[in-house]
Protein backbone atom coordinates (compact mmCIF):
# COMPACT_ATOMS: atom_id res chain seq x y z
CA UNK A 1 0.00 0.00 0.00
CA UNK A 2 2.85 2.39 0.76
CA UNK A 3 5.24 1.56 -2.10
CA UNK A 4 5.79 4.39 -4.56
CA UNK A 5 3.63 6.83 -2.59
CA UNK A 6 4.21 10.51 -3.38
CA UNK A 7 4.39 12.69 -0.26
CA UNK A 8 4.43 16.48 -0.12
CA UNK A 9 6.45 18.68 2.25
CA UNK A 10 3.83 18.13 4.97
CA UNK A 11 4.13 14.36 4.76
CA UNK A 12 0.71 14.06 3.14
CA UNK A 13 -0.04 11.77 0.22
CA UNK A 14 -0.67 13.52 -3.09
CA UNK A 15 -2.05 11.98 -6.28
CA UNK A 16 -0.93 13.07 -9.74
CA UNK A 17 -3.53 13.51 -12.48
CA UNK A 18 -3.08 12.80 -16.18
CA UNK A 19 -2.30 16.48 -16.73
CA UNK A 20 0.47 16.45 -14.13
CA UNK A 21 -1.45 18.34 -11.45
CA UNK A 22 -1.64 16.91 -7.95
CA UNK A 23 -4.45 16.73 -5.41
CA UNK A 24 -5.14 15.00 -2.13
CA UNK A 25 -7.08 11.83 -2.79
CA UNK A 26 -8.76 10.56 0.42
CA UNK A 27 -8.56 6.95 -0.79
CA UNK A 28 -4.81 7.13 -1.42
CA UNK A 29 -4.28 9.00 1.85
CA UNK A 30 -6.27 6.40 3.77
CA UNK A 31 -4.62 3.38 2.16
CA UNK A 32 -1.21 4.84 2.97
CA UNK A 33 -2.23 5.52 6.58
CA UNK A 34 -3.60 1.99 7.00
CA UNK A 35 -0.45 0.50 5.49
CA UNK A 36 1.76 2.46 7.87
CA UNK A 37 -0.42 1.47 10.82
CA UNK A 38 -0.13 -2.17 9.81
CA UNK A 39 3.66 -1.79 9.61
CA UNK A 40 3.73 -0.44 13.16
CA UNK A 41 1.63 -3.32 14.46
CA UNK A 42 3.75 -5.90 12.62
CA UNK A 43 6.89 -4.44 14.19
CA UNK A 44 5.32 -4.56 17.65
CA UNK A 45 5.75 -0.80 18.10
CA UNK A 46 4.01 0.85 21.04
CA UNK A 47 1.51 3.64 20.28
CA UNK A 48 2.81 5.59 23.28
CA UNK A 49 6.24 5.88 21.65
CA UNK A 50 4.68 7.25 18.44
CA UNK A 51 7.17 5.65 16.01
CA UNK A 52 7.44 7.10 12.45
CA UNK A 53 4.82 4.70 11.08
CA UNK A 54 2.22 5.84 13.61
CA UNK A 55 3.16 9.49 13.15
CA UNK A 56 2.47 8.99 9.44
CA UNK A 57 -0.95 7.56 10.32
CA UNK A 58 -1.72 10.56 12.53
CA UNK A 59 -0.54 13.03 9.88
CA UNK A 60 -3.02 11.61 7.36
CA UNK A 61 -5.81 11.34 9.96
CA UNK A 62 -5.30 14.94 11.06
CA UNK A 63 -5.69 16.09 7.47
CA UNK A 64 -8.82 13.97 7.01
CA UNK A 65 -10.38 15.53 10.08
CA UNK A 66 -9.45 19.07 9.05
CA UNK A 67 -10.47 18.69 5.39
CA UNK A 68 -13.81 17.00 6.09
CA UNK A 69 -16.64 19.24 4.90
CA UNK A 70 -19.93 20.03 6.60
CA UNK A 71 -21.57 17.01 4.95
CA UNK A 72 -19.01 14.69 6.51
CA UNK A 73 -17.08 13.95 3.34
CA UNK A 74 -14.28 14.75 0.94
CA UNK A 75 -15.31 15.86 -2.56
CA UNK A 76 -13.26 14.69 -5.52
CA UNK A 77 -12.01 17.50 -7.80
CA UNK A 78 -11.69 15.23 -10.85
CA UNK A 79 -14.16 13.80 -13.35
CA UNK A 80 -14.68 10.11 -14.16
CA UNK A 81 -15.65 9.87 -17.84
CA UNK A 82 -16.26 6.13 -17.66
CA UNK A 83 -19.26 6.75 -15.42
CA UNK A 84 -20.22 10.22 -16.63
CA UNK A 85 -19.31 11.75 -13.27
CA UNK A 86 -18.20 15.37 -12.99
CA UNK A 87 -15.98 16.95 -10.28
CA UNK A 88 -17.53 17.38 -6.85
CA UNK A 89 -18.57 13.79 -6.08
CA UNK A 90 -18.24 11.80 -2.87
CA UNK A 91 -16.93 8.23 -2.79
CA UNK A 92 -18.23 5.55 -0.43
CA UNK A 93 -14.82 3.89 -0.65
CA UNK A 94 -13.16 7.10 0.53
CA UNK A 95 -15.73 7.50 3.31
CA UNK A 96 -15.27 3.94 4.55
CA UNK A 97 -11.48 3.96 4.41
CA UNK A 98 -11.42 7.31 6.20
CA UNK A 99 -13.58 5.82 8.95
CA UNK A 100 -10.99 3.06 9.39
CA UNK A 101 -8.13 5.57 9.57
CA UNK A 102 -9.90 7.96 11.95
CA UNK A 103 -10.83 5.12 14.31
CA UNK A 104 -7.21 3.96 14.46
CA UNK A 105 -6.01 7.49 15.11
CA UNK A 106 -8.62 7.84 17.85
CA UNK A 107 -7.36 4.61 19.42
CA UNK A 108 -3.83 6.05 19.49
CA UNK A 109 -4.66 9.56 20.73
CA UNK A 110 -8.04 9.30 22.44
CA UNK A 111 -9.13 12.52 20.70
CA UNK A 112 -12.93 12.65 20.55
CA UNK A 113 -12.92 14.80 17.39
CA UNK A 114 -11.45 11.87 15.43
CA UNK A 115 -14.30 9.62 16.51
CA UNK A 116 -16.82 12.34 15.66
CA UNK A 117 -15.26 12.68 12.20
CA UNK A 118 -15.55 8.93 11.62
CA UNK A 119 -19.24 9.03 12.54
CA UNK A 120 -19.85 11.92 10.15
CA UNK A 121 -18.09 10.06 7.35
CA UNK A 122 -20.26 6.99 7.90
CA UNK A 123 -23.45 9.04 7.92
CA UNK A 124 -22.67 10.50 4.50
CA UNK A 125 -21.72 7.08 3.19
CA UNK A 126 -25.16 5.76 4.16
CA UNK A 127 -27.05 8.77 2.81
CA UNK A 128 -29.07 7.91 -0.36
CA UNK A 129 -27.67 8.95 -3.72
CA UNK A 130 -30.74 11.12 -4.35
CA UNK A 131 -29.90 13.11 -1.22
CA UNK A 132 -26.28 13.66 -2.18
CA UNK A 133 -24.87 10.63 -0.41
CA UNK A 134 -23.12 7.48 -1.51
CA UNK A 135 -25.64 4.67 -1.03
CA UNK A 136 -27.91 2.99 -3.57
CA UNK A 137 -30.76 1.31 -1.68
CA UNK A 138 -32.69 -1.73 -2.88
CA UNK A 139 -36.37 -2.45 -2.24
CA UNK A 140 -35.47 -4.09 1.05
CA UNK A 141 -33.81 -0.92 2.27
CA UNK A 142 -30.30 -2.34 2.04
CA UNK A 143 -27.49 0.00 0.90
CA UNK A 144 -24.90 -0.66 -1.77
CA UNK A 145 -22.05 1.81 -1.11
CA UNK A 146 -21.03 3.45 -4.37
CA UNK A 147 -17.33 4.08 -4.91
CA UNK A 148 -18.23 6.42 -7.77
CA UNK A 149 -21.88 7.56 -7.53
CA UNK A 150 -23.34 7.60 -11.03
CA UNK A 151 -26.60 7.27 -12.92
CA UNK A 152 -27.21 4.41 -13.44
CA UNK A 153 -25.43 3.12 -10.36
CA UNK A 154 -22.08 1.56 -11.21
CA UNK A 155 -21.79 -0.87 -8.27
CA UNK A 156 -17.98 -1.17 -8.05
CA UNK A 157 -17.21 -4.25 -5.97
CA UNK A 158 -13.84 -3.51 -4.37
CA UNK A 159 -14.85 -0.02 -3.26
CA UNK A 160 -18.05 -1.36 -1.74
CA UNK A 161 -16.23 -3.95 0.38
CA UNK A 162 -13.70 -1.38 1.60
CA UNK A 163 -16.65 0.81 2.62
CA UNK A 164 -18.22 -2.13 4.42
CA UNK A 165 -15.08 -2.66 6.49
CA UNK A 166 -15.19 0.94 7.70
CA UNK A 167 -18.84 0.69 8.70
CA UNK A 168 -18.20 -2.65 10.42
CA UNK A 169 -15.33 -1.19 12.44
CA UNK A 170 -17.38 1.83 13.49
CA UNK A 171 -20.27 -0.43 14.48
CA UNK A 172 -17.98 -2.43 16.71
CA UNK A 173 -16.72 0.76 18.35
CA UNK A 174 -20.34 1.79 18.97
CA UNK A 175 -21.46 -1.74 19.93
CA UNK A 176 -23.99 -1.69 17.09
CA UNK A 177 -24.68 -3.80 13.98
CA UNK A 178 -25.36 -1.05 11.47
CA UNK A 179 -23.21 -2.86 8.91
CA UNK A 180 -25.47 -5.90 8.57
CA UNK A 181 -27.90 -4.63 5.88
CA UNK A 182 -24.94 -3.55 3.76
CA UNK A 183 -23.14 -6.84 4.31
CA UNK A 184 -26.25 -8.78 3.31
CA UNK A 185 -26.77 -6.68 0.18
CA UNK A 186 -23.18 -7.14 -0.97
CA UNK A 187 -23.18 -10.86 -0.22
CA UNK A 188 -26.38 -11.37 -2.18
CA UNK A 189 -24.92 -9.35 -5.09
CA UNK A 190 -21.77 -11.42 -5.50
CA UNK A 191 -23.26 -13.70 -8.15
CA UNK A 192 -23.83 -10.63 -10.35
CA UNK A 193 -20.07 -10.09 -10.51
CA UNK A 194 -19.36 -13.70 -11.53
CA UNK A 195 -18.80 -14.21 -15.28
CA UNK A 196 -18.41 -17.96 -14.87
CA UNK A 197 -14.67 -17.77 -15.57
CA UNK A 198 -13.65 -14.42 -14.02
CA UNK A 199 -15.09 -11.44 -12.13
CA UNK A 200 -16.43 -8.07 -13.19
CA UNK A 201 -15.04 -4.83 -11.80
CA UNK A 202 -18.50 -3.24 -11.73
CA UNK A 203 -22.07 -3.91 -12.83
CA UNK A 204 -22.38 -1.03 -15.26
CA UNK A 205 -20.00 -2.61 -17.78
CA UNK A 206 -20.11 -6.27 -18.71
CA UNK A 207 -16.33 -6.64 -18.92
CA UNK A 208 -13.79 -8.73 -17.01
CA UNK A 209 -11.76 -7.08 -14.28
CA UNK A 210 -8.00 -6.80 -14.62
CA UNK A 211 -5.93 -9.56 -13.02
CA UNK A 212 -4.97 -7.21 -10.19
CA UNK A 213 -8.59 -6.32 -9.38
CA UNK A 214 -9.73 -9.94 -9.73
CA UNK A 215 -7.10 -10.97 -7.17
CA UNK A 216 -8.15 -8.06 -4.96
CA UNK A 217 -11.74 -9.34 -5.12
CA UNK A 218 -10.59 -12.73 -3.85
CA UNK A 219 -8.61 -11.15 -1.01
CA UNK A 220 -11.43 -8.81 0.03
CA UNK A 221 -14.06 -11.54 0.02
CA UNK A 222 -11.80 -13.80 2.05
CA UNK A 223 -11.24 -11.06 4.62
CA UNK A 224 -14.95 -10.20 4.72
CA UNK A 225 -15.93 -13.82 5.18
CA UNK A 226 -13.58 -14.18 8.11
CA UNK A 227 -14.48 -10.97 9.90
CA UNK A 228 -18.22 -11.46 9.32
CA UNK A 229 -18.06 -15.19 10.13
CA UNK A 230 -20.08 -15.81 6.97
CA UNK A 231 -19.03 -18.84 4.94
CA UNK A 232 -20.89 -17.72 1.82
CA UNK A 233 -18.27 -15.03 1.25
CA UNK A 234 -15.51 -17.63 1.66
CA UNK A 235 -17.20 -20.05 -0.72
CA UNK A 236 -17.41 -17.43 -3.45
CA UNK A 237 -13.82 -16.32 -2.78
CA UNK A 238 -12.60 -19.89 -3.20
CA UNK A 239 -14.44 -20.26 -6.51
CA UNK A 240 -13.02 -16.99 -7.81
CA UNK A 241 -9.55 -18.05 -6.70
CA UNK A 242 -9.90 -21.19 -8.82
CA UNK A 243 -10.62 -18.94 -11.81
CA UNK A 244 -7.28 -17.25 -11.19
CA UNK A 245 -5.41 -20.53 -11.60
CA UNK A 246 -7.19 -21.50 -14.82
CA UNK A 247 -4.96 -20.48 -17.79
CA UNK A 248 -7.88 -20.52 -20.23
CA UNK A 249 -9.92 -18.27 -17.97
CA UNK A 250 -7.04 -15.85 -17.50
CA UNK A 251 -6.50 -15.62 -21.24
CA UNK A 252 -10.20 -15.09 -21.90
CA UNK A 253 -10.35 -12.39 -19.24
CA UNK A 254 -7.30 -10.59 -20.60
CA UNK A 255 -8.74 -10.64 -24.13
CA UNK A 256 -12.13 -9.38 -22.90
CA UNK A 257 -10.54 -6.59 -20.90
CA UNK A 258 -8.43 -5.61 -23.88
CA UNK A 259 -11.50 -5.33 -26.10
CA UNK A 260 -13.26 -3.21 -23.49
CA UNK A 261 -10.33 -0.81 -23.12
CA UNK A 262 -10.05 -0.52 -26.91
CA UNK A 263 -13.74 0.37 -27.20
CA UNK A 264 -13.31 3.03 -24.51
CA UNK A 265 -10.29 4.48 -26.30
CA UNK A 266 -12.14 4.66 -29.58
CA UNK A 267 -15.15 6.29 -27.92
CA UNK A 268 -12.96 8.96 -26.32
CA UNK A 269 -11.19 9.58 -29.63
Tab-separated table of N, CA and C in Angstrom, residues 174-255:
chain	number	residue	atom	x	y	z
A	174	UNK	N	-19.093	1.286	18.385
A	174	UNK	CA	-20.339	1.786	18.974
A	174	UNK	C	-21.192	0.670	19.574
A	175	UNK	N	-20.712	-0.571	19.459
A	175	UNK	CA	-21.462	-1.744	19.933
A	175	UNK	C	-22.817	-1.848	19.234
A	176	UNK	N	-22.781	-1.628	17.909
A	176	UNK	CA	-23.991	-1.690	17.088
A	176	UNK	C	-23.722	-2.581	15.872
A	177	UNK	N	-24.800	-2.931	15.162
A	177	UNK	CA	-24.677	-3.798	13.981
A	177	UNK	C	-25.217	-3.087	12.739
A	178	UNK	N	-24.862	-1.825	12.592
A	178	UNK	CA	-25.365	-1.052	11.466
A	178	UNK	C	-24.844	-1.557	10.124
A	179	UNK	N	-23.794	-2.360	10.163
A	179	UNK	CA	-23.207	-2.856	8.914
A	179	UNK	C	-24.004	-3.989	8.285
A	180	UNK	N	-24.878	-4.648	9.044
A	180	UNK	CA	-25.472	-5.897	8.573
A	180	UNK	C	-26.287	-5.767	7.288
A	181	UNK	N	-27.165	-4.745	7.151
A	181	UNK	CA	-27.896	-4.634	5.879
A	181	UNK	C	-26.961	-4.476	4.683
A	182	UNK	N	-25.898	-3.716	4.841
A	182	UNK	CA	-24.943	-3.546	3.758
A	182	UNK	C	-24.235	-4.861	3.461
A	183	UNK	N	-23.824	-5.562	4.499
A	183	UNK	CA	-23.142	-6.844	4.309
A	183	UNK	C	-24.047	-7.836	3.592
A	184	UNK	N	-25.310	-7.865	3.955
A	184	UNK	CA	-26.252	-8.780	3.313
A	184	UNK	C	-26.462	-8.414	1.849
A	185	UNK	N	-26.574	-7.121	1.571
A	185	UNK	CA	-26.771	-6.676	0.182
A	185	UNK	C	-25.569	-7.064	-0.686
A	186	UNK	N	-24.374	-6.816	-0.186
A	186	UNK	CA	-23.183	-7.136	-0.966
A	186	UNK	C	-23.040	-8.648	-1.154
A	187	UNK	N	-23.275	-9.397	-0.103
A	187	UNK	CA	-23.175	-10.858	-0.217
A	187	UNK	C	-24.151	-11.387	-1.253
A	188	UNK	N	-25.366	-10.884	-1.236
A	188	UNK	CA	-26.375	-11.367	-2.181
A	188	UNK	C	-26.111	-10.881	-3.605
A	189	UNK	N	-25.238	-9.881	-3.763
A	189	UNK	CA	-24.920	-9.349	-5.093
A	189	UNK	C	-23.726	-10.036	-5.736
A	190	UNK	N	-23.025	-10.863	-4.998
A	190	UNK	CA	-21.768	-11.422	-5.502
A	190	UNK	C	-21.942	-12.209	-6.784
A	191	UNK	N	-23.056	-12.912	-6.925
A	191	UNK	CA	-23.260	-13.705	-8.146
A	191	UNK	C	-23.336	-12.808	-9.384
A	192	UNK	N	-23.740	-11.546	-9.215
A	192	UNK	CA	-23.831	-10.629	-10.351
A	192	UNK	C	-22.455	-10.263	-10.905
A	193	UNK	N	-21.430	-10.419	-10.086
A	193	UNK	CA	-20.068	-10.092	-10.506
A	193	UNK	C	-19.336	-11.311	-11.088
A	194	UNK	N	-19.981	-12.456	-11.102
A	194	UNK	CA	-19.359	-13.704	-11.533
A	194	UNK	C	-19.673	-13.956	-13.003
A	195	UNK	N	-18.630	-13.960	-13.841
A	195	UNK	CA	-18.798	-14.208	-15.278
A	195	UNK	C	-18.726	-15.691	-15.624
A	196	UNK	N	-18.519	-16.521	-14.630
A	196	UNK	CA	-18.407	-17.955	-14.872
A	196	UNK	C	-16.989	-18.412	-15.140
A	197	UNK	N	-16.080	-17.458	-15.362
A	197	UNK	CA	-14.667	-17.772	-15.575
A	197	UNK	C	-13.769	-16.699	-14.963
A	198	UNK	N	-14.382	-15.572	-14.549
A	198	UNK	CA	-13.654	-14.422	-14.021
A	198	UNK	C	-14.651	-13.512	-13.314
A	199	UNK	N	-14.188	-12.391	-12.785
A	199	UNK	CA	-15.089	-11.443	-12.127
A	199	UNK	C	-15.172	-10.131	-12.895
A	200	UNK	N	-16.236	-9.411	-12.635
A	200	UNK	CA	-16.427	-8.075	-13.192
A	200	UNK	C	-15.955	-7.047	-12.175
A	201	UNK	N	-15.451	-5.926	-12.668
A	201	UNK	CA	-15.041	-4.830	-11.797
A	201	UNK	C	-16.264	-4.101	-11.251
A	202	UNK	N	-17.270	-3.925	-12.112
A	202	UNK	CA	-18.496	-3.236	-11.726
A	202	UNK	C	-19.676	-3.877	-12.447
A	203	UNK	N	-20.879	-3.364	-12.186
A	203	UNK	CA	-22.069	-3.910	-12.831
A	203	UNK	C	-22.612	-2.998	-13.927
A	204	UNK	N	-21.936	-1.890	-14.178
A	204	UNK	CA	-22.385	-1.026	-15.264
A	204	UNK	C	-21.814	-1.482	-16.600
A	205	UNK	N	-20.657	-2.123	-16.565
A	205	UNK	CA	-20.003	-2.611	-17.777
A	205	UNK	C	-19.809	-4.119	-17.680
A	206	UNK	N	-20.214	-4.812	-18.717
A	206	UNK	CA	-20.108	-6.272	-18.715
A	206	UNK	C	-18.739	-6.673	-19.261
A	207	UNK	N	-17.704	-6.372	-18.490
A	207	UNK	CA	-16.333	-6.643	-18.920
A	207	UNK	C	-15.562	-7.267	-17.766
A	208	UNK	N	-14.587	-8.119	-18.072
A	208	UNK	CA	-13.785	-8.729	-17.006
A	208	UNK	C	-12.923	-7.694	-16.300
A	209	UNK	N	-12.681	-7.914	-15.038
A	209	UNK	CA	-11.757	-7.079	-14.281
A	209	UNK	C	-10.323	-7.394	-14.704
A	210	UNK	N	-9.405	-6.499	-14.407
A	210	UNK	CA	-7.999	-6.803	-14.620
A	210	UNK	C	-7.580	-7.908	-13.648
A	211	UNK	N	-6.437	-8.527	-13.920
A	211	UNK	CA	-5.933	-9.562	-13.019
A	211	UNK	C	-5.754	-9.012	-11.616
A	212	UNK	N	-5.215	-7.791	-11.509
A	212	UNK	CA	-4.973	-7.206	-10.189
A	212	UNK	C	-6.277	-7.032	-9.412
A	213	UNK	N	-7.311	-6.529	-10.077
A	213	UNK	CA	-8.586	-6.324	-9.377
A	213	UNK	C	-9.282	-7.655	-9.097
A	214	UNK	N	-9.143	-8.624	-9.986
A	214	UNK	CA	-9.728	-9.935	-9.725
A	214	UNK	C	-9.102	-10.542	-8.459
A	215	UNK	N	-7.777	-10.452	-8.354
A	215	UNK	CA	-7.104	-10.974	-7.165
A	215	UNK	C	-7.496	-10.186	-5.921
A	216	UNK	N	-7.694	-8.876	-6.087
A	216	UNK	CA	-8.154	-8.064	-4.963
A	216	UNK	C	-9.542	-8.505	-4.519
A	217	UNK	N	-10.412	-8.831	-5.473
A	217	UNK	CA	-11.744	-9.338	-5.115
A	217	UNK	C	-11.637	-10.581	-4.238
A	218	UNK	N	-10.763	-11.497	-4.623
A	218	UNK	CA	-10.586	-12.730	-3.852
A	218	UNK	C	-10.123	-12.397	-2.432
A	219	UNK	N	-9.142	-11.500	-2.323
A	219	UNK	CA	-8.613	-11.148	-1.010
A	219	UNK	C	-9.664	-10.457	-0.144
A	220	UNK	N	-10.417	-9.539	-0.735
A	220	UNK	CA	-11.432	-8.813	0.028
A	220	UNK	C	-12.554	-9.728	0.498
A	221	UNK	N	-13.000	-10.620	-0.370
A	221	UNK	CA	-14.062	-11.540	0.020
A	221	UNK	C	-13.595	-12.487	1.117
A	222	UNK	N	-12.344	-12.921	1.016
A	222	UNK	CA	-11.796	-13.799	2.050
A	222	UNK	C	-11.762	-13.077	3.394
A	223	UNK	N	-11.287	-11.833	3.381
A	223	UNK	CA	-11.237	-11.062	4.624
A	223	UNK	C	-12.634	-10.804	5.170
A	224	UNK	N	-13.583	-10.458	4.275
A	224	UNK	CA	-14.952	-10.196	4.717
A	224	UNK	C	-15.579	-11.444	5.319
A	225	UNK	N	-15.369	-12.584	4.671
A	225	UNK	CA	-15.935	-13.818	5.183
A	225	UNK	C	-15.434	-14.153	6.573
A	226	UNK	N	-14.161	-13.877	6.801
A	226	UNK	CA	-13.581	-14.178	8.115
A	226	UNK	C	-14.087	-13.220	9.186
A	227	UNK	N	-14.100	-11.932	8.876
A	227	UNK	CA	-14.478	-10.966	9.898
A	227	UNK	C	-15.981	-10.998	10.172
A	228	UNK	N	-16.771	-11.371	9.145
A	228	UNK	CA	-18.218	-11.461	9.324
A	228	UNK	C	-18.665	-12.840	9.796
A	229	UNK	N	-17.735	-13.794	9.789
A	229	UNK	CA	-18.056	-15.186	10.130
A	229	UNK	C	-19.191	-15.702	9.250
A	230	UNK	N	-19.070	-15.425	7.953
A	230	UNK	CA	-20.085	-15.813	6.968
A	230	UNK	C	-19.418	-16.644	5.881
A	231	UNK	N	-19.726	-17.927	5.852
A	231	UNK	CA	-19.035	-18.843	4.944
A	231	UNK	C	-19.404	-18.602	3.484
A	232	UNK	N	-20.516	-17.950	3.213
A	232	UNK	CA	-20.893	-17.716	1.821
A	232	UNK	C	-19.857	-16.843	1.118
A	233	UNK	N	-19.331	-15.852	1.815
A	233	UNK	CA	-18.266	-15.029	1.248
A	233	UNK	C	-17.046	-15.895	0.923
A	234	UNK	N	-16.698	-16.785	1.838
A	234	UNK	CA	-15.514	-17.626	1.659
A	234	UNK	C	-15.703	-18.614	0.519
A	235	UNK	N	-16.923	-19.108	0.361
A	235	UNK	CA	-17.203	-20.046	-0.723
A	235	UNK	C	-17.024	-19.377	-2.078
A	236	UNK	N	-17.553	-18.167	-2.198
A	236	UNK	CA	-17.410	-17.426	-3.454
A	236	UNK	C	-15.941	-17.074	-3.694
A	237	UNK	N	-15.238	-16.665	-2.644
A	237	UNK	CA	-13.817	-16.319	-2.783
A	237	UNK	C	-13.017	-17.509	-3.275
A	238	UNK	N	-13.323	-18.693	-2.764
A	238	UNK	CA	-12.597	-19.892	-3.197
A	238	UNK	C	-12.869	-20.201	-4.666
A	239	UNK	N	-14.117	-20.020	-5.095
A	239	UNK	CA	-14.441	-20.264	-6.509
A	239	UNK	C	-13.711	-19.267	-7.406
A	240	UNK	N	-13.698	-18.010	-7.012
A	240	UNK	CA	-13.015	-16.994	-7.815
A	240	UNK	C	-11.504	-17.227	-7.824
A	241	UNK	N	-10.983	-17.743	-6.733
A	241	UNK	CA	-9.554	-18.048	-6.697
A	241	UNK	C	-9.216	-19.170	-7.679
A	242	UNK	N	-10.122	-20.116	-7.829
A	242	UNK	CA	-9.896	-21.195	-8.817
A	242	UNK	C	-9.867	-20.614	-10.230
A	243	UNK	N	-10.676	-19.603	-10.498
A	243	UNK	CA	-10.625	-18.945	-11.809
A	243	UNK	C	-9.216	-18.411	-12.083
A	244	UNK	N	-8.603	-17.863	-11.045
A	244	UNK	CA	-7.284	-17.247	-11.194
A	244	UNK	C	-6.252	-18.261	-11.675
A	245	UNK	N	-6.404	-19.493	-11.261
A	245	UNK	CA	-5.409	-20.526	-11.596
A	245	UNK	C	-5.748	-21.278	-12.875
A	246	UNK	N	-6.798	-20.858	-13.568
A	246	UNK	CA	-7.186	-21.502	-14.819
A	246	UNK	C	-6.601	-20.710	-15.991
A	247	UNK	N	-5.600	-21.238	-16.700
A	247	UNK	CA	-4.956	-20.483	-17.790
A	247	UNK	C	-5.946	-20.032	-18.860
A	248	UNK	N	-6.913	-20.890	-19.193
A	248	UNK	CA	-7.885	-20.518	-20.228
A	248	UNK	C	-8.734	-19.340	-19.765
A	249	UNK	N	-9.133	-19.361	-18.505
A	249	UNK	CA	-9.925	-18.266	-17.966
A	249	UNK	C	-9.137	-16.969	-17.925
A	250	UNK	N	-7.872	-17.051	-17.554
A	250	UNK	CA	-7.040	-15.853	-17.504
A	250	UNK	C	-6.866	-15.245	-18.894
A	251	UNK	N	-6.667	-16.110	-19.870
A	251	UNK	CA	-6.500	-15.622	-21.242
A	251	UNK	C	-7.790	-14.979	-21.746
A	252	UNK	N	-8.913	-15.625	-21.468
A	252	UNK	CA	-10.205	-15.090	-21.896
A	252	UNK	C	-10.480	-13.740	-21.230
A	253	UNK	N	-10.141	-13.633	-19.959
A	253	UNK	CA	-10.351	-12.387	-19.242
A	253	UNK	C	-9.463	-11.272	-19.792
A	254	UNK	N	-8.218	-11.598	-20.068
A	254	UNK	CA	-7.301	-10.590	-20.602
A	254	UNK	C	-7.775	-10.092	-21.961
A	255	UNK	N	-8.248	-11.033	-22.808
A	255	UNK	CA	-8.745	-10.643	-24.126
A	255	UNK	C	-9.996	-9.777	-24.004
